[in-house]
Each structure stands twice: as C-alpha cells, then as structure tokens.
C-alpha cells in the first residue's frame, strides 16, 4: 500500500533512493527534503511546500548582505579613486568637473549592462575607460584599474542581489542594496576625509552600482536572456540545501499548486509530470529538462497556449491534460512524443511536422488543425477525438488556394469515430519521398533490403507510387507495430549508397569511353598520315572521309600495321562501334567481358603486387586475393554486380602499385565507395558482408585510403 505523508512536516528528511511509488505528500512541508534517485512514479505532491529550510534561507541572505557590504565598499573606494586620478592629472584640462566625468563613465557602463548584459557592459565600459585615458595619459593605468574594480564590484553586487531574490524574495535584494550603499559610503569616506567632491562621487557611484545590481537581479530573475548567467548562478546558489529531486523518477507525479522555489529537478524523469498552477517554478533548478524553456514552463503551469508560438519546442513527455488551451497555437516541428493531451483544445492549431509518437490525444479537440507531415505511429492514441475537419497542408496551393481539407467537401464533416479510422489507416502505411525521380537499380536494392529486414513487407505492400513534381512518393502498407522510422532509415541508407555507387561507376565508365575514343582518334590520325594527310590538310576532306559509314574499332588494325599499334589495338573493346557524324561522336554497343575473363584479369593484376614481408600478417596482395574470392563465392550477388565489384578490386590492385600518387588515391577511394554501394543491398546473413566489414578497413589502412 502506498505511503501517506499528507500534511506532515518532512523538512530535511532523507528519502534518497527509496521506492515511493504512489506515495501521497498532499500539503506536506518537504523543504530541504532529499529525494535524490527516489522512485516517485504517480506520487502526489499537491499543495506541498518545497524549497529551503529557514536556517538555510537566513544563511544565504546573511552571506548576500555581507558580500553586498564588501562589493559596495570596493565600488565606492574605486569610484573615489577614479575621481581623484582625473582631478590630480587633468584638473587644468577639464571644464567639466572630474566627478561628473566619472559618473558619465559609470552611467555608460550601467546602461549597456541593463540592455545588453554584463559582458556587453564590461566591453563598453572598457571603451569608455580608454576614451578617458586619451585625455589623461598619466592617470590612464591607475584610473582604468579603479574603473575596472568598480565595474567588477557592481557585477558582483548584481549576482549577490539575484541570489537574495532567488532565496528570499525582493525584500532581501532591497536590503542587500541598502547595505551595499552603506558600504560604498564607508569605502569613500575611509579613502579620504579631505576630498569632498571625490567622496560625493564615490557615494554616488556606489549608489548607482547598488541600483544597477537591483535592476540586473530583477531582469535576470524575470527570465531576461541577456542576464541568463546571473540567473543561472543565483538559482544554483539558492537551491543549495533546498528540496532535491535530482535524478528521481517523477513519471506521472502530481505537483498541482505546489510551491517549488529552490528545488532541484536536474536529470529527473519528468514524463507526464503535472505542474499545473505551481508557484515559483521559475526559481527551481531544472537543468536541461523541458522546464528550461520559458515558453514550455509557463504552458505547463498556466495551461494557456492560445495563439502562442511553440515552433520547435521540446514538449516530450509534457502533461497537458484537461483544460489546456492550445487553439491557434503554432506547434510546427515541436516534439510532443510521450506527452498527454487528454481533452486538450487543439482546434486550428498548426501541427505541421510535429512529432507525436506515443502521444495521448484521447478526447482532444482537433477541428481545423493542420496535420501536414505530422509523425504518429501505432502507439499514438486518438480515441474519441472530437473533430469536424482538418487540413493536410500548412499553406494553400498556388492558384487553387486548396489546403487539402478532410473531408474534401466544405459542407461535409467527420462523423464520430471517422477521424480515428482515417488515421488508423494512415498509421498502417509508411510514406517515403524519393528525391529527384526514381532510380530502378537503387529502388530494387532498397526494396530487397526491406523485404529481408521486415518479413511482412512484400511486393504486394506497395500501395502507390505517386509523382510529386520532380520527386516520387512511395507508399507501403505495414503492420501497425512496425518501426516506421527504421523502415525509412534502411531505405534511405541502401538507396543512397546504391545511387552513389552507380553514379561513381558511370563516371568511371564515361572516363574509360573517353580514353578509348581518344586512342581511336590517335590511331585513325596515324592511318591518315600514312595515306598522305597532314595536320594542315583540309578539315572538310577529313570529315568527308570519316563520315559515310560507321567506323568499327577494328579499322585500327587496318590503318596501323606496326607491332606497337598491334599491341595497343588488342586492349580495345572490339565490339564497340564509334560513329563520327559531322564531328559528333556517338558510342554504342556492349562488348562486356565474361565473368571468368574479368576474374582472370583481376587475379593477374593482384599477382603483380609484392607478397607480404611478414608471413603472419597479410599484406595488400593477400587481402585483395581474399576479397576477390569472397566476391566470386557470394551466391546473393548477381553476375553483373560481381563483375562490377571485381573491377573495383582490380582498381585497388592498381592503386597498390603506386599508392602515393594522388590520382591513384582518388581512384582507390572511388572504388571503395562503389564496393560499399554494391554490397549494401545484400541480406545481413551474406558472407560477403562479413568479409567486407573485415577486409575493407584493412585495405584502406594499407593503401592508405582512410
């Protein structure tokens, strides 16, 4: 039975690591209690009072007052010395009293600090000090040092007062400011009793410093981003000794109307934790949780998100149950996964690209909401949703103004249960957008991989292949429990790898064709030279000679009779035809070597490499031989793919002959990419996959290509 601590005084109690699932702490005083690492699932902290115990509050305020005196004393002392230096070294040059110059300098620093933060204030103050130094070179160094000390003291005062605000409220900050001024007066008077003007300047500067401290503290605790550092330091200090839920499991816990000042929620599990109508949650230490976002924190406390922007907000696991108003809210690209929005009002809200996996929308209101590309799955609850119609496009289509309303007709609305049925059907499909058209080879490889990884996916699973401008939308029917994210990830990885490999192969093929054509031109030209033509011959006559009939590469053997030309002609694809028409070159034909011929060529190229100098450590020759054997033995690889893979092994062997040459390095890296793309579509049980995972990194390291 869950424990009941309702109404009890639990100040300073240690519950560290305890299992308190379902425990009741309604109205309990838990100030200073330690719940670190505790299991508090479904625990009820309604109207509980968390934070600092009284003695910790007194301690922090006392420290704040003491530090305020010190900072005020230093500020007054330093401001006095700025005035003294300006007076001693520049009194004759100034028509404006030096004290006024000091106050102007500090005013510049204070204004910049208020509007842009302490960092910007320090920079502007340094520039102002440099300007003063131009006027008074002799007093520049000591004056600047005194000014810097004054600014540092003012900054310290701001932090101290912020700590006072976080710990005990605005009254403590006012007290800290008063003692800061008192300390400033003391600092200025102690500095000298003779320089009345300098003392006045010191007091005025210190008073201004105290004022800026209060202002910065107020802005920081109000959430001003320019003073986030001050706020962070203040809250971190004020939570020391406060109630700690650090690393606790607060799943489904309830903090309704609780006071949470000086409470530590760092690394706690806040999944579906209720913070409705809590007090001083902004004074809690929340780390990187969803409470760190001011927008989200206010929404969780007030429940009012009407017409507000939560674009890209992290609301994962948020508890937005009940009378939460998110109508007309912009939740585009927000993360609502694992959140609960039971009975929430989402009418006309923008849910474009919103993540809603395992989200509970039971009895929520969806009329008019935009659901373009939102991400839901079988764990998303849409039971008894109240919805008359929705839109599937965020912006109207050009020309028609259509936003893809569902139901389509403006006079038709969903009947009860229709919305759930519609999206249940959607949840049984995966839609994959294939960019820039469909590549048949990459499509086949990716689909085969999906069928291997997901037995329920078959060719009959294809529900549609729809053209979307330059892209193609593939729709697959899958069981509800299918991991749709994994389906899309596997598809993208295999499709892109195969596409890239094909592009690389086509580039190499085009390069080989260009080389063959260039060789052909050389042979033809040499034949023409023998026939009496020279480089200065009439170009039209040459074109006429070459134009009438398609020229077979075998012609090279007829126009070049030397042994050198014979050796070269043997290396050219004898079945490929090169047509030259009006100066345009068109290559056609196949002439592919058999797999056995390619295998023999690859073996010969590998055998030209040196053996490994260490018998127990394979070298590049041994690794490539092993890779060739694995490719030839792989039964799941087609002959065309084997031929392609063996060509890349040959390229790697060529690289091994001269691995330091930049062009060979580039060719080797391309060959590695093509090999990886070729095997991407293989089943996970394929032996070639295991062989490549071992051999390719070793080959890349030896060549080196890594």
XYZ file of C-alpha atoms in Angstrom:
706
model
C 0.000 0.000 0.000
C 1.415 3.451 -0.940
C 2.693 5.519 1.961
C 0.748 8.585 3.042
C 2.743 11.604 4.268
C -0.039 14.124 3.660
C 0.151 17.240 5.843
C 3.291 16.077 7.636
C 6.424 18.040 8.457
C 9.157 16.365 6.387
C 11.699 19.193 6.444
C 15.227 17.861 5.959
C 14.080 14.207 5.709
C 16.210 11.833 3.632
C 14.301 9.696 1.100
C 17.297 9.118 -1.149
C 16.917 6.079 -3.426
C 13.635 4.919 -1.846
C 10.730 3.415 -3.787
C 7.817 5.727 -3.032
C 5.595 4.826 -5.972
C 2.100 6.266 -5.490
C 3.025 7.911 -2.172
C 0.948 10.896 -1.012
C 2.607 14.130 0.090
C -0.509 16.329 -0.165
C 0.078 19.589 1.722
C 3.317 18.262 3.238
C 6.255 20.512 4.148
C 9.151 18.993 2.178
C 11.566 21.927 2.420
C 15.129 20.622 2.432
C 13.996 17.020 1.870
C 16.247 14.780 -0.199
C 14.513 12.663 -2.876
C 17.639 12.082 -4.970
C 17.371 8.891 -7.079
C 13.989 8.073 -5.488
C 11.199 6.322 -7.414
C 8.189 8.621 -7.171
C 6.005 7.395 -10.031
C 2.401 8.636 -9.598
C 3.336 10.326 -6.312
C 1.015 13.175 -5.267
C 2.666 16.432 -4.112
C -0.464 18.594 -4.416
C -0.032 21.852 -2.413
C 3.281 20.592 -0.996
C 5.823 23.222 0.028
C 9.357 22.637 -1.259
C 12.486 24.773 -1.107
C 14.937 25.937 1.553
C 14.602 25.407 5.260
C 14.538 28.575 7.329
C 18.126 28.288 8.592
C 19.436 27.892 5.020
C 17.462 30.949 3.919
C 18.901 33.004 6.779
C 22.402 31.780 5.944
C 22.145 32.698 2.242
C 20.641 36.127 2.986
C 23.361 36.825 5.573
C 26.074 35.872 3.088
C 24.373 38.053 0.475
C 24.303 41.043 2.857
C 27.932 40.543 3.786
C 29.021 40.338 0.153
C 26.873 43.393 -0.612
C 28.795 45.391 2.002
C 32.094 44.260 0.503
C 31.068 44.975 -3.093
C 29.650 48.367 -2.086
C 32.796 49.240 -0.148
C 35.002 48.320 -3.115
C 32.732 50.150 -5.548
C 32.793 53.358 -3.502
C 36.520 53.136 -2.910
C 37.270 52.502 -6.584
C 34.915 55.218 -7.823
C 36.547 57.702 -5.447
C 39.982 56.906 -6.835
C 38.785 57.361 -10.421
C 37.702 60.873 -9.462
C 40.986 61.531 -7.650
C 43.113 60.481 -10.605
C 41.123 62.591 -13.026
C 41.363 65.525 -10.616
C 45.099 65.247 -9.968
C 46.205 64.723 -13.538
C 43.612 66.580 -15.561
C 42.025 69.300 -13.441
C 43.511 72.004 -15.645
C 42.266 70.498 -18.855
C 38.699 69.904 -17.745
C 35.941 72.452 -17.937
C 33.609 69.714 -16.677
C 34.264 68.600 -13.087
C 36.110 65.261 -12.887
C 33.391 63.818 -10.723
C 30.890 64.358 -13.485
C 33.225 62.574 -15.922
C 33.370 59.585 -13.563
C 29.618 59.429 -13.251
C 29.198 59.658 -17.041
C 31.654 56.781 -17.405
C 29.711 54.657 -14.910
C 26.387 55.628 -16.485
C 27.596 54.354 -19.868
C 28.603 51.073 -18.232
C 25.285 50.745 -16.397
C 23.099 51.481 -19.437
C 24.980 48.965 -21.585
C 24.747 46.390 -18.811
C 20.989 46.792 -18.361
C 20.167 46.457 -22.043
C 22.851 44.026 -23.248
C 24.094 42.151 -20.185
C 27.222 42.236 -18.033
C 29.512 41.071 -20.858
C 28.491 43.922 -23.168
C 28.618 46.380 -20.255
C 32.196 45.398 -19.493
C 33.205 45.914 -23.141
C 31.520 49.325 -23.367
C 32.979 50.306 -20.016
C 36.450 49.377 -21.218
C 35.978 51.529 -24.321
C 34.821 54.451 -22.159
C 37.859 53.996 -19.913
C 40.091 54.015 -22.967
C 38.499 57.309 -24.038
C 39.255 58.789 -20.652
C 42.824 57.546 -20.970
C 43.274 59.555 -24.162
C 42.604 62.706 -22.164
C 44.712 61.721 -19.191
C 47.676 59.569 -20.195
C 49.424 59.918 -16.889
C 46.460 58.650 -14.940
C 45.325 56.071 -17.508
C 46.650 52.935 -15.850
C 45.556 53.578 -12.279
C 42.288 55.176 -13.448
C 41.433 52.235 -15.660
C 42.273 49.810 -12.855
C 39.997 51.652 -10.469
C 37.211 51.773 -13.061
C 37.578 48.055 -13.698
C 37.347 47.315 -9.995
C 34.231 49.450 -9.772
C 32.590 47.563 -12.646
C 33.542 44.199 -11.150
C 32.092 45.249 -7.824
C 28.847 46.300 -9.495
C 28.666 42.941 -11.300
C 29.274 41.105 -8.039
C 26.524 43.146 -6.425
C 24.127 42.120 -9.196
C 24.844 38.430 -8.653
C 24.601 38.743 -4.870
C 21.261 40.524 -5.075
C 19.969 37.969 -7.555
C 20.865 35.227 -5.075
C 18.977 37.150 -2.406
C 15.932 37.403 -4.680
C 16.067 33.678 -5.519
C 16.435 32.697 -1.876
C 14.186 35.116 -0.016
C 12.453 37.445 -2.465
C 12.692 41.092 -3.461
C 12.827 42.345 0.128
C 16.173 40.654 0.648
C 17.543 42.266 -2.530
C 16.497 45.717 -1.290
C 18.269 45.036 1.976
C 21.373 43.955 0.104
C 21.241 47.171 -1.926
C 20.954 49.296 1.242
C 23.981 47.717 2.856
C 25.848 47.999 -0.468
C 25.292 51.773 -0.418
C 26.332 51.897 3.230
C 29.496 50.006 2.374
C 30.133 52.375 -0.513
C 29.853 55.419 1.741
C 32.254 53.813 4.177
C 34.682 52.996 1.361
C 34.634 56.525 0.021
C 34.980 58.162 3.456
C 37.779 55.855 4.514
C 39.614 56.695 1.282
C 39.815 60.358 2.355
C 38.030 62.880 4.514
C 39.531 65.819 2.634
C 38.333 65.376 -0.927
C 34.689 66.270 -0.501
C 33.954 66.103 -4.229
C 35.651 62.713 -4.578
C 33.719 61.368 -1.585
C 30.483 62.578 -3.152
C 31.412 60.917 -6.422
C 32.257 57.689 -4.598
C 28.923 57.673 -2.787
C 27.004 58.485 -5.977
C 28.853 55.831 -7.976
C 28.280 53.227 -5.314
C 24.618 54.143 -5.094
C 24.368 53.736 -8.835
C 26.152 50.384 -8.501
C 23.603 49.229 -5.964
C 20.837 50.381 -8.273
C 22.266 48.509 -11.209
C 22.592 45.454 -9.009
C 18.890 45.545 -8.164
C 17.964 46.150 -11.800
C 20.100 43.283 -13.128
C 18.868 40.950 -10.404
C 15.248 41.793 -11.240
C 15.780 41.326 -15.004
C 17.681 38.072 -14.501
C 15.047 36.530 -12.269
C 12.331 37.684 -14.683
C 13.932 35.499 -17.378
C 15.772 38.137 -19.443
C 18.125 36.175 -21.726
C 20.727 38.962 -21.625
C 21.241 38.185 -17.936
C 20.900 34.397 -18.119
C 24.300 33.881 -16.492
C 23.293 35.880 -13.407
C 20.048 33.922 -13.185
C 21.848 30.573 -13.513
C 24.348 31.405 -10.796
C 21.665 32.795 -8.499
C 19.341 29.796 -8.793
C 22.220 27.331 -8.445
C 23.239 29.068 -5.209
C 19.692 29.340 -3.907
C 18.922 25.633 -4.445
C 21.882 24.541 -2.327
C 20.277 22.933 0.705
C 16.811 23.052 -0.895
C 14.485 20.177 -1.796
C 16.219 17.787 -4.183
C 14.531 15.593 -6.796
C 17.774 15.134 -8.681
C 17.708 12.023 -10.883
C 14.384 10.962 -9.346
C 11.690 9.166 -11.354
C 8.703 11.529 -11.287
C 6.726 9.854 -14.075
C 3.020 10.783 -13.702
C 3.729 12.607 -10.436
C 1.412 15.475 -9.476
C 2.687 18.861 -8.220
C -0.560 20.798 -8.664
C -0.486 24.072 -6.645
C 2.826 23.098 -5.018
C 5.475 25.717 -4.115
C 8.718 24.765 -5.830
C 11.162 27.590 -5.150
C 14.798 26.457 -4.602
C 14.012 22.911 -5.788
C 16.459 20.784 -7.784
C 14.932 18.862 -10.738
C 18.163 18.204 -12.634
C 18.205 14.907 -14.618
C 14.842 13.899 -13.114
C 12.375 11.917 -15.235
C 9.512 14.375 -15.744
C 7.429 12.268 -18.137
C 3.797 13.375 -17.800
C 4.597 15.161 -14.516
C 1.857 17.664 -13.697
C 2.944 21.223 -12.783
C -0.445 22.921 -13.084
C -0.794 26.108 -11.006
C 2.512 25.581 -9.211
C 4.202 28.586 -7.594
C 7.741 29.835 -8.175
C 8.676 27.032 -10.569
C 10.814 29.654 -12.310
C 13.057 29.688 -9.203
C 13.733 25.929 -9.456
C 16.911 24.418 -10.884
C 15.684 22.441 -13.908
C 18.866 21.606 -15.843
C 18.225 20.593 -19.472
C 14.674 19.354 -18.930
C 11.650 20.664 -20.827
C 11.219 23.185 -17.971
C 14.311 25.054 -19.167
C 12.238 26.592 -21.993
C 10.333 29.546 -20.542
C 7.502 29.070 -23.065
C 7.040 25.443 -22.088
C 7.316 26.117 -18.367
C 4.593 28.773 -18.489
C 2.353 26.490 -20.567
C 2.720 23.643 -18.067
C 1.864 25.952 -15.177
C -0.965 28.006 -16.701
C -2.348 25.640 -19.369
C -2.841 28.658 -21.634
C -1.149 28.408 -25.033
C -3.800 30.178 -27.083
C -2.345 31.657 -30.291
C 1.214 31.285 -28.991
C 4.296 30.000 -30.780
C 5.952 26.746 -29.774
C 7.825 26.210 -33.029
C 10.490 23.553 -32.497
C 9.715 23.379 -28.758
C 10.610 20.283 -26.755
C 7.378 19.133 -25.112
C 8.335 15.479 -24.909
C 6.508 13.830 -22.041
C 4.658 17.053 -21.145
C 1.481 16.787 -19.085
C -1.106 18.935 -20.880
C -4.220 17.158 -19.680
C -7.573 18.813 -19.079
C -8.488 22.412 -19.820
C -5.286 23.169 -21.731
C -5.982 25.708 -24.467
C -3.697 25.303 -27.496
C -6.167 26.521 -30.073
C -4.477 28.502 -32.869
C -1.098 27.640 -31.314
C 1.856 27.065 -33.647
C 3.365 23.695 -32.761
C 5.271 23.276 -36.017
C 8.206 20.856 -35.639
C 7.521 20.588 -31.909
C 8.189 17.317 -30.098
C 5.040 16.036 -28.393
C 6.151 12.410 -28.181
C 5.038 10.641 -24.971
C 3.071 13.727 -23.943
C -0.508 13.506 -22.732
C -3.057 15.955 -24.166
C -6.194 14.255 -22.874
C -9.152 16.591 -23.615
C -6.774 19.372 -24.732
C -8.067 22.017 -27.137
C -6.025 21.886 -30.369
C -8.581 23.487 -32.652
C -6.943 25.289 -35.609
C -3.502 24.552 -34.150
C -0.564 24.074 -36.522
C 0.866 20.570 -36.061
C 2.981 20.569 -39.229
C 5.916 18.148 -38.893
C 5.112 17.642 -35.222
C 6.482 14.510 -33.567
C 3.629 12.710 -31.799
C 4.872 9.176 -31.136
C 3.202 7.504 -28.140
C 1.241 10.722 -27.542
C -2.153 10.522 -25.858
C -4.762 12.663 -27.679
C -7.765 10.907 -26.130
C -10.890 13.124 -26.379
C -8.797 16.059 -27.644
C -10.338 18.711 -29.926
C -8.808 18.789 -33.426
C -11.266 20.713 -35.590
C -9.412 22.896 -38.113
C -5.956 21.661 -37.073
C -3.206 21.403 -39.701
C -1.672 17.924 -39.737
C 0.782 18.237 -42.635
C 3.552 15.627 -42.338
C 2.985 15.093 -38.612
C 4.564 11.899 -37.307
C 2.355 9.399 -35.486
C 2.514 5.627 -35.032
C 0.585 2.727 -33.553
C 1.280 3.975 -30.014
C -0.383 7.350 -30.678
C -3.815 7.422 -29.028
C -6.646 9.097 -30.963
C -9.575 7.570 -29.086
C -12.840 9.539 -29.149
C -11.202 12.588 -30.734
C -13.608 15.475 -31.293
C -13.031 16.682 -34.861
C -15.228 18.006 -37.691
C -12.464 18.567 -40.277
C -8.695 19.002 -40.596
C -6.203 20.385 -43.134
C -3.275 18.467 -44.600
C -1.370 21.494 -45.935
C 0.028 24.389 -43.918
C -0.109 26.824 -46.839
C -2.671 26.917 -49.688
C -1.602 25.528 -53.043
C -0.724 28.240 -55.565
C -3.559 29.016 -57.935
C -6.231 26.888 -56.239
C -5.919 28.000 -52.616
C -6.586 24.396 -51.582
C -5.214 23.240 -48.202
C -6.294 19.615 -48.670
C -9.278 19.725 -46.336
C -10.531 16.399 -44.989
C -13.342 15.671 -45.651
C -12.866 17.321 -49.033
C -16.258 18.960 -49.389
C -16.750 22.119 -47.364
C -20.242 21.074 -46.284
C -19.160 17.653 -45.061
C -17.759 16.887 -41.602
C -16.392 13.837 -39.857
C -18.873 11.662 -38.059
C -17.886 10.431 -34.574
C -15.083 7.907 -34.962
C -14.229 8.875 -38.568
C -11.079 10.758 -37.638
C -9.707 7.804 -35.696
C -10.461 5.416 -38.587
C -8.800 7.713 -41.120
C -5.570 7.944 -39.178
C -5.608 4.313 -38.171
C -5.331 3.582 -41.894
C -2.529 6.124 -42.185
C -0.714 4.502 -39.267
C -0.635 1.263 -41.244
C 1.393 2.866 -44.010
C 4.881 4.261 -44.485
C 5.427 7.044 -46.983
C 8.920 7.526 -48.394
C 9.752 10.545 -50.537
C 12.318 9.678 -53.219
C 14.019 12.874 -54.306
C 14.721 13.746 -57.945
C 12.898 10.842 -59.538
C 13.163 7.078 -59.227
C 16.321 5.099 -59.976
C 15.280 1.491 -60.851
C 18.513 -0.162 -59.725
C 18.645 1.689 -56.391
C 14.894 1.113 -55.894
C 15.309 -2.646 -56.379
C 18.263 -2.859 -53.994
C 16.488 -0.842 -51.283
C 13.211 -2.782 -51.569
C 15.009 -6.139 -51.425
C 16.752 -4.977 -48.254
C 13.386 -4.030 -46.704
C 11.945 -7.460 -47.517
C 14.960 -9.113 -45.848
C 14.679 -6.983 -42.688
C 10.849 -6.960 -42.479
C 9.218 -10.288 -43.485
C 5.777 -8.626 -43.605
C 6.887 -6.323 -46.434
C 6.344 -7.902 -49.854
C 5.803 -6.519 -53.371
C 2.071 -6.514 -52.538
C 2.847 -3.993 -49.769
C 3.302 -1.246 -52.366
C 0.100 0.825 -52.126
C 1.143 3.519 -54.560
C 3.991 5.195 -56.426
C 2.919 8.780 -56.983
C 4.807 11.520 -58.822
C 5.208 14.735 -56.819
C 6.701 17.306 -59.201
C 10.336 16.167 -59.531
C 10.054 13.625 -56.712
C 8.300 10.284 -56.235
C 6.172 9.337 -53.195
C 6.280 5.630 -52.331
C 3.501 4.342 -50.038
C 3.939 0.973 -48.321
C 1.396 -0.900 -46.202
C 2.926 -2.261 -42.997
C 1.585 -3.692 -39.716
C 0.840 -1.073 -37.043
C 3.639 -2.280 -34.779
C 6.301 -1.832 -37.470
C 9.095 0.568 -36.621
C 8.397 3.065 -39.405
C 11.444 5.133 -38.591
C 13.658 2.097 -39.111
C 11.925 1.279 -42.415
C 12.648 4.773 -43.708
C 16.214 4.736 -42.368
C 17.089 1.410 -44.034
C 15.524 2.521 -47.299
C 17.453 5.803 -47.346
C 20.780 4.172 -46.464
C 20.589 1.453 -49.146
C 19.002 3.634 -51.821
C 21.526 6.453 -51.417
C 24.505 4.081 -51.193
C 23.456 2.252 -54.352
C 22.702 5.513 -56.143
C 26.096 6.938 -55.241
C 27.839 3.729 -56.311
C 26.023 3.800 -59.639
C 26.973 7.419 -60.230
C 30.611 6.653 -59.450
C 30.553 3.638 -61.766
C 29.006 5.660 -64.590
C 31.650 8.347 -64.150
C 34.423 5.762 -64.394
C 32.720 4.144 -67.395
C 32.428 7.503 -69.134
C 36.087 8.179 -68.411
C 37.074 4.806 -69.933
C 34.977 5.538 -73.027
C 36.637 8.913 -73.483
C 40.063 7.283 -73.225
C 39.052 4.633 -75.795
C 37.779 7.321 -78.159
C 40.967 9.331 -77.728
C 43.033 6.245 -78.553
C 40.838 5.610 -81.561
C 41.376 9.151 -82.828
C 45.134 8.739 -82.451
C 45.082 5.506 -84.454
C 42.870 6.977 -87.161
C 45.102 10.028 -87.450
C 48.197 7.852 -87.760
C 46.457 5.893 -90.544
C 45.527 9.105 -92.316
C 49.104 10.329 -92.092
C 50.212 7.141 -93.817
C 47.628 7.832 -96.502
C 49.219 11.224 -97.174
C 47.192 13.559 -94.989
C 48.862 16.001 -92.597
C 47.696 18.294 -89.795
C 47.424 21.082 -92.369
C 45.109 19.138 -94.693
C 41.644 20.485 -95.472
C 39.359 19.675 -92.496
C 36.313 19.195 -94.737
C 38.100 16.482 -96.676
C 38.920 14.691 -93.424
C 35.285 14.910 -92.288
C 34.085 13.519 -95.640
C 36.492 10.639 -95.274
C 35.258 9.813 -91.809
C 31.517 10.475 -92.228
C 29.920 7.983 -94.716
C 29.950 4.713 -92.756
C 30.083 3.802 -89.079
C 33.665 3.057 -88.241
C 34.380 -0.114 -86.285
C 37.285 -0.077 -83.896
C 38.733 -2.991 -85.918
C 39.632 -0.372 -88.505
C 42.539 0.494 -86.265
C 44.170 -2.849 -87.116
C 43.944 -1.973 -90.810
C 45.444 1.537 -90.563
C 48.169 0.702 -88.060
C 50.447 -2.183 -89.001
C 53.394 -1.771 -86.661
C 53.873 -4.083 -83.696
C 53.281 -1.182 -81.359
C 49.868 -0.479 -82.911
C 49.026 -4.182 -82.834
C 49.727 -4.354 -79.100
C 47.598 -1.287 -78.452
C 44.663 -2.476 -80.563
C 44.424 -5.703 -78.579
C 43.459 -3.666 -75.498
C 40.398 -2.052 -77.143
C 36.835 -3.383 -76.920
C 36.451 -4.958 -80.379
C 32.641 -4.991 -80.364
C 32.078 -1.306 -79.585
C 31.214 0.911 -82.519
C 32.241 4.531 -82.743
C 30.177 6.639 -85.113
C 31.534 10.007 -86.261
C 28.882 12.127 -87.948
C 29.512 15.763 -88.753
C 32.082 15.993 -85.972
C 29.784 14.379 -83.347
C 30.987 11.182 -81.663
C 28.421 8.558 -80.608
C 29.474 5.390 -78.795
C 27.223 2.312 -78.753
C 27.411 -1.432 -78.170
C 28.210 -3.602 -75.182
C 31.132 -5.946 -75.567
C 31.370 -6.841 -71.877
C 33.917 -9.443 -70.923
C 32.726 -12.676 -69.300
C 32.920 -13.023 -65.544
C 35.709 -15.596 -65.931
C 37.745 -13.205 -68.101
C 37.332 -10.401 -65.585
C 38.292 -12.718 -62.716
C 41.453 -13.758 -64.546
C 42.399 -10.157 -65.296
C 41.885 -9.199 -61.654
C 43.999 -12.157 -60.464
C 46.811 -11.210 -62.839
C 46.778 -7.606 -61.602
C 46.844 -8.714 -57.970
C 49.715 -11.143 -58.621
C 51.847 -8.225 -59.803
C 51.896 -6.934 -56.217
C 54.585 -7.930 -53.741
C 53.953 -10.596 -51.125
C 53.620 -9.557 -47.504
C 57.069 -9.357 -45.819
C 55.518 -10.837 -42.665
C 54.002 -14.321 -43.102
C 51.672 -13.910 -40.116
C 50.367 -10.512 -41.284
C 48.534 -10.327 -44.641
C 49.601 -7.566 -46.994
C 47.599 -5.773 -49.678
C 48.116 -8.675 -52.122
C 46.752 -11.263 -49.711
C 43.805 -9.072 -48.639
C 42.740 -8.353 -52.228
C 43.005 -12.043 -53.104
C 40.750 -12.894 -50.170
C 38.297 -10.168 -51.200
C 38.203 -11.462 -54.802
C 37.466 -14.976 -53.555
C 34.649 -13.738 -51.295
C 33.031 -11.786 -54.147
C 33.163 -14.733 -56.552
C 31.709 -17.086 -53.911
C 28.775 -14.851 -52.896
C 25.552 -16.516 -54.106
C 23.350 -13.496 -53.308
C 25.297 -11.281 -55.740
C 24.290 -11.217 -59.416
C 26.904 -11.768 -62.130
C 26.677 -8.111 -63.154
C 27.278 -6.981 -59.583
C 30.145 -9.460 -59.242
C 31.721 -8.094 -62.412
C 31.340 -4.548 -61.093
C 32.822 -5.477 -57.712
C 35.775 -7.314 -59.313
C 36.530 -4.262 -61.451
C 36.871 -2.248 -58.246
C 39.192 -4.889 -56.760
C 41.319 -4.529 -59.876
C 41.390 -0.759 -59.385
C 42.550 -1.249 -55.793
C 45.309 -3.562 -57.054
C 46.401 -0.840 -59.487
C 46.471 1.616 -56.581
C 48.657 -0.838 -54.654
C 51.352 -0.498 -57.326
C 51.705 3.233 -56.712
C 49.688 4.108 -53.578
C 51.202 7.565 -53.048
C 50.109 9.047 -56.373
C 47.191 11.460 -55.906
C 45.240 10.273 -58.948
C 45.529 6.675 -57.785
C 44.406 7.686 -54.294
C 41.268 9.270 -55.746
C 40.566 6.196 -57.882
C 41.043 3.961 -54.842
C 38.587 5.946 -52.707
C 36.029 5.816 -55.507
C 36.470 2.048 -55.800
C 35.871 1.661 -52.056
C 32.627 3.656 -52.299
C 31.398 1.559 -55.216
C 32.185 -1.666 -53.359
C 30.237 -0.495 -50.319
C 27.307 0.501 -52.524
C 27.366 -2.824 -54.366
C 27.051 -4.868 -51.167
C 24.551 -2.503 -49.494
C 21.558 -4.473 -50.757
C 22.792 -7.868 -49.570
C 20.988 -9.688 -46.740
C 22.568 -9.476 -43.322
C 23.395 -13.201 -43.499
C 25.529 -12.777 -46.619
C 29.122 -13.934 -46.066
C 30.406 -11.130 -48.296
C 29.076 -8.532 -45.854
C 31.108 -10.068 -43.038
C 34.177 -10.384 -45.271
C 33.955 -6.751 -46.436
C 33.447 -5.438 -42.895
C 36.785 -7.039 -42.032
C 38.771 -6.605 -45.247
C 37.838 -3.128 -46.487
C 39.114 -1.238 -43.394
C 42.382 -3.203 -43.527
C 42.803 -2.477 -47.247
C 42.031 1.220 -46.734
C 44.642 1.368 -43.967
C 47.401 -0.302 -46.009
C 46.984 1.674 -49.255
C 46.294 4.114 -47.354
C 42.824 5.421 -48.211
C 41.416 6.097 -44.737
